[in-house]
Tab-separated table of C-alpha atoms in Angstrom:
chain	number	residue	atom	x	y	z
A	292	HIS	CA	13.873	-19.392	16.345
A	293	SER	CA	13.621	-19.496	20.130
A	294	SER	CA	12.130	-22.589	21.731
A	295	GLN	CA	11.507	-20.833	25.007
A	296	THR	CA	7.844	-20.710	25.940
A	297	GLN	CA	6.689	-17.186	26.627
A	298	LYS	CA	3.511	-16.679	28.617
A	299	GLY	CA	1.944	-13.794	30.447
A	300	GLU	CA	0.232	-10.522	29.830
A	301	GLY	CA	2.479	-8.121	27.949
A	302	GLU	CA	4.873	-10.831	26.736
A	303	SER	CA	5.662	-10.448	23.048
A	304	ILE	CA	7.512	-12.005	20.125
A	305	SER	CA	8.418	-10.618	16.718
A	306	ILE	CA	7.850	-12.776	13.656
A	307	LEU	CA	8.890	-12.360	10.028
A	308	LEU	CA	6.609	-13.508	7.217
A	309	HIS	CA	7.993	-13.582	3.681
A	310	GLY	CA	6.051	-14.686	0.615
A	311	HIS	CA	2.976	-13.859	-1.453
A	312	LEU	CA	1.199	-12.612	1.655
A	313	PHE	CA	-1.510	-10.340	0.255
A	314	ASP	CA	-2.791	-11.927	-2.953
A	315	THR	CA	-3.174	-15.373	-1.336
A	316	GLY	CA	-4.949	-14.074	1.767
A	317	LEU	CA	-2.259	-15.556	4.025
A	318	LEU	CA	-1.661	-12.361	5.995
A	319	ASN	CA	-5.362	-11.876	6.691
A	320	GLN	CA	-5.649	-15.453	7.969
A	321	CYS	CA	-2.575	-15.056	10.176
A	322	LEU	CA	-4.114	-11.954	11.746
A	323	ASP	CA	-7.354	-13.889	12.303
A	324	VAL	CA	-5.310	-16.466	14.257
A	325	LEU	CA	-3.876	-13.699	16.434
A	326	GLU	CA	-7.333	-12.295	17.099
A	327	LEU	CA	-8.767	-15.716	18.008
A	328	ASN	CA	-5.881	-16.219	20.453
A	329	ARG	CA	-6.489	-12.786	22.029
A	330	CYS	CA	-3.180	-11.341	20.853
A	331	SER	CA	-2.587	-7.760	19.787
A	332	PHE	CA	-0.220	-7.012	16.925
A	333	GLU	CA	1.846	-4.168	15.536
A	334	PHE	CA	3.400	-3.892	12.067
A	335	LEU	CA	7.123	-3.240	12.524
A	336	ASP	CA	7.984	-3.602	8.852
A	337	CYS	CA	6.074	-4.075	5.608
A	338	THR	CA	7.948	-4.273	2.320
A	339	VAL	CA	6.085	-4.517	-0.979
A	340	GLN	CA	8.290	-4.458	-4.057
A	341	TYR	CA	7.439	-2.648	-7.260
A	342	ARG	CA	6.306	-4.968	-10.046
A	343	GLU	CA	6.371	-4.139	-13.751
A	344	LYS	CA	3.155	-4.715	-15.699
A	345	GLY	CA	2.916	-8.370	-16.685
A	346	GLN	CA	5.733	-9.401	-14.358
A	347	ASP	CA	5.226	-12.365	-12.056
A	348	PRO	CA	4.148	-11.484	-8.497
A	349	ILE	CA	7.025	-10.534	-6.182
A	350	LYS	CA	7.129	-11.710	-2.593
A	351	SER	CA	6.340	-9.305	0.231
A	352	ARG	CA	7.894	-9.081	3.689
A	353	VAL	CA	6.065	-8.326	6.944
A	354	VAL	CA	7.409	-8.162	10.499
A	355	LEU	CA	4.790	-8.341	13.252
A	356	LYS	CA	5.191	-7.748	16.956
A	357	VAL	CA	2.706	-10.098	18.652
A	358	THR	CA	1.723	-9.383	22.258
A	359	ALA	CA	-0.167	-11.697	24.613
A	360	SER	CA	-3.274	-10.305	26.307
A	361	GLY	CA	-3.182	-12.606	29.325
A	362	GLU	CA	-1.188	-15.170	31.274
A	363	ASP	CA	-2.980	-18.072	29.600
A	364	VAL	CA	-1.817	-17.057	26.100
A	365	ASP	CA	1.002	-19.326	24.864
A	366	LEU	CA	2.898	-17.409	22.181
A	367	ASP	CA	4.806	-20.515	21.086
A	368	LYS	CA	1.471	-22.199	20.382
A	369	VAL	CA	0.253	-19.135	18.478
A	370	GLU	CA	3.419	-19.130	16.391
A	371	GLY	CA	2.890	-22.827	15.682
A	372	GLN	CA	-0.641	-22.143	14.412
A	373	ILE	CA	0.656	-19.447	12.076
A	374	GLY	CA	3.369	-21.840	10.913
A	375	ALA	CA	0.692	-24.400	10.081
A	376	LEU	CA	-1.085	-21.809	7.929
A	377	VAL	CA	2.165	-20.962	6.149
A	378	ASP	CA	2.664	-24.665	5.368
A	379	ALA	CA	-0.950	-25.148	4.277
A	380	ILE	CA	-1.279	-22.217	1.846
A	381	LEU	CA	1.150	-23.458	-0.784
A	382	PRO	CA	0.574	-20.676	-3.388
A	383	ALA	CA	1.970	-18.177	-0.877
A	384	GLU	CA	5.415	-19.840	-1.061
A	385	ALA	CA	5.921	-18.308	2.363
A	386	THR	CA	8.369	-18.694	5.212
A	387	LEU	CA	7.968	-17.858	8.902
A	388	SER	CA	10.723	-17.045	11.360
A	389	ARG	CA	10.952	-15.500	14.797
A	390	LEU	CA	13.268	-12.552	15.290
A	391	ASP	CA	15.277	-11.862	18.406
A	392	LYS	CA	16.007	-8.319	19.540
A	393	SER	CA	19.072	-8.005	17.353
A	394	GLY	CA	17.071	-9.065	14.305
A	395	LEU	CA	14.437	-6.348	14.451
A	396	PRO	CA	14.430	-4.017	11.455
A	397	THR	CA	15.236	-0.404	12.240
A	398	ARG	CA	14.062	1.156	8.988
A	399	PRO	CA	10.428	2.135	8.403
A	400	ALA	CA	8.165	0.178	6.096
A	401	TYR	CA	8.450	1.050	2.450
A	402	VAL	CA	7.649	0.121	-1.113
A	403	GLN	CA	11.034	-0.315	-2.755
A	404	GLY	CA	12.216	2.448	-5.065
A	405	ASP	CA	12.365	6.247	-4.791
A	406	LYS	CA	10.292	7.159	-7.836
A	407	ASP	CA	6.726	8.365	-7.553
A	408	LYS	CA	4.479	5.310	-7.187
A	409	THR	CA	0.746	4.726	-6.982
A	410	VAL	CA	-0.356	1.963	-4.602
A	411	LEU	CA	-3.906	0.621	-4.905
A	412	LEU	CA	-5.203	-0.981	-1.712
A	413	LEU	CA	-8.370	-3.039	-2.132
A	414	GLY	CA	-10.379	-3.311	1.074
A	415	SER	CA	-10.709	-1.075	4.129
A	416	GLY	CA	-10.846	-3.555	7.014
A	417	ARG	CA	-8.697	-3.566	10.132
A	418	VAL	CA	-5.487	-4.656	8.369
A	419	SER	CA	-5.739	-1.818	5.846
A	420	ARG	CA	-5.252	0.868	8.508
A	421	SER	CA	-1.874	-0.537	9.525
A	422	VAL	CA	-0.754	-1.003	5.917
A	423	VAL	CA	-1.778	2.526	4.844
A	424	ASP	CA	-0.229	4.051	7.960
A	425	LEU	CA	3.080	2.399	7.078
A	426	LEU	CA	3.147	2.722	3.303
A	427	GLY	CA	1.574	6.182	3.247
A	428	ARG	CA	4.437	7.898	5.068
A	429	SER	CA	6.375	8.728	1.903
A	430	LYS	CA	5.611	11.846	-0.114
A	431	ASN	CA	6.627	9.870	-3.219
A	432	ARG	CA	3.756	7.440	-2.785
A	433	LYS	CA	0.087	7.973	-3.594
A	434	ILE	CA	-2.220	5.541	-1.794
A	435	ILE	CA	-5.679	4.790	-3.214
A	436	VAL	CA	-8.032	2.883	-0.902
A	437	ALA	CA	-10.922	1.231	-2.769
A	438	SER	CA	-13.784	-0.302	-0.820
A	439	ASN	CA	-17.515	-1.024	-0.890
A	440	ASP	CA	-17.732	1.217	2.190
A	441	GLU	CA	-16.851	4.704	0.921
A	442	ALA	CA	-16.845	6.347	4.358
A	443	GLU	CA	-14.494	3.677	5.717
A	444	ALA	CA	-12.230	3.978	2.662
A	445	LYS	CA	-12.031	7.748	3.112
A	446	ASP	CA	-11.147	7.336	6.780
A	447	VAL	CA	-8.367	4.825	6.024
A	448	ALA	CA	-6.989	6.899	3.121
A	449	SER	CA	-6.674	9.917	5.420
A	450	LEU	CA	-3.837	8.118	7.240
A	451	ALA	CA	-1.557	8.561	4.202
A	452	LEU	CA	0.289	11.749	3.278
A	453	ARG	CA	-1.084	11.419	-0.248
A	454	GLY	CA	-4.183	9.307	0.251
A	455	ARG	CA	-7.401	9.225	-1.723
A	456	HIS	CA	-10.353	6.870	-1.715
A	457	ALA	CA	-12.712	5.197	-4.164
A	458	GLY	CA	-16.105	3.962	-3.026
A	459	MET	CA	-17.221	1.237	-5.415
A	460	ASP	CA	-18.749	-2.210	-5.846
A	461	ILE	CA	-15.455	-4.081	-6.160
A	462	ALA	CA	-17.091	-7.427	-6.876
A	463	ASN	CA	-19.283	-6.223	-9.757
A	464	ASP	CA	-17.857	-2.981	-11.172
A	465	ARG	CA	-15.141	-4.636	-13.270
A	466	PRO	CA	-14.524	-1.687	-15.686
A	467	ARG	CA	-13.798	0.734	-12.835
A	468	LEU	CA	-11.672	-1.807	-10.976
A	469	GLN	CA	-9.713	-2.495	-14.155
A	470	LYS	CA	-9.054	1.232	-14.644
A	471	LEU	CA	-7.812	1.588	-11.049
A	472	VAL	CA	-5.521	-1.420	-11.450
A	473	GLN	CA	-4.134	-0.172	-14.768
A	474	ASP	CA	-3.376	3.253	-13.292
A	475	SER	CA	-1.498	1.777	-10.308
A	476	ASP	CA	2.086	0.578	-9.968
A	477	ILE	CA	1.351	-1.762	-7.080
A	478	VAL	CA	-1.889	-3.529	-6.116
A	479	ILE	CA	-2.429	-4.915	-2.607
A	480	SER	CA	-5.570	-6.966	-2.099
A	481	LEU	CA	-6.954	-7.236	1.428
A	482	LEU	CA	-10.232	-8.625	0.141
A	483	PRO	CA	-11.659	-12.042	1.060
A	484	ALA	CA	-9.642	-14.880	-0.483
A	485	THR	CA	-12.449	-15.703	-2.932
A	486	MET	CA	-11.930	-12.296	-4.564
A	487	HIS	CA	-8.192	-12.661	-5.215
A	488	PRO	CA	-8.478	-14.567	-8.533
A	489	LYS	CA	-10.732	-11.850	-9.951
A	490	VAL	CA	-8.207	-9.182	-8.985
A	491	ALA	CA	-5.251	-11.221	-10.260
A	492	GLU	CA	-6.844	-11.456	-13.710
A	493	LEU	CA	-6.640	-7.668	-14.011
A	494	CYS	CA	-3.045	-7.276	-12.845
């Protein structure tokens, strides 16, 4: 971790988040903090491990490049706010660290394992585009984007090599959601935090 304060338009830091980032809503809230502080972000790495049916959730890993939009943006302060979130959301069991240039990952984002996998992504908001763009680069991975907004889901799914979409009422169409979950190897929820328990019951 660097204690040097970095300010100014175009200044950036890279941070590593490790924990239960998706199912607890932690990642979404971290990105909200960046937006409120007028920072742009880029996913440099996103690792979601394969989980057997009935197995306990496995921690995910995300590396974000955070860039200040103006001279008045204090990236150390922004990092501190994200750290406070990490400490506050205990179920995430998460850690936060800043990476220097030598610590940046050079490999692309991936879901671990070479076998054909189906990834179900619930939600089609702004975070979903980055996740699908990263995870959808492998020909061994089918990405299904499910959302209340079918047109938006279709648009996001098109970013993957093997993407398809499902327009549905996620909150109320439990039988269809259950079928999608059962047919998937990995489920990533980018829904509002209040929806996560309902999804977790089906996994």
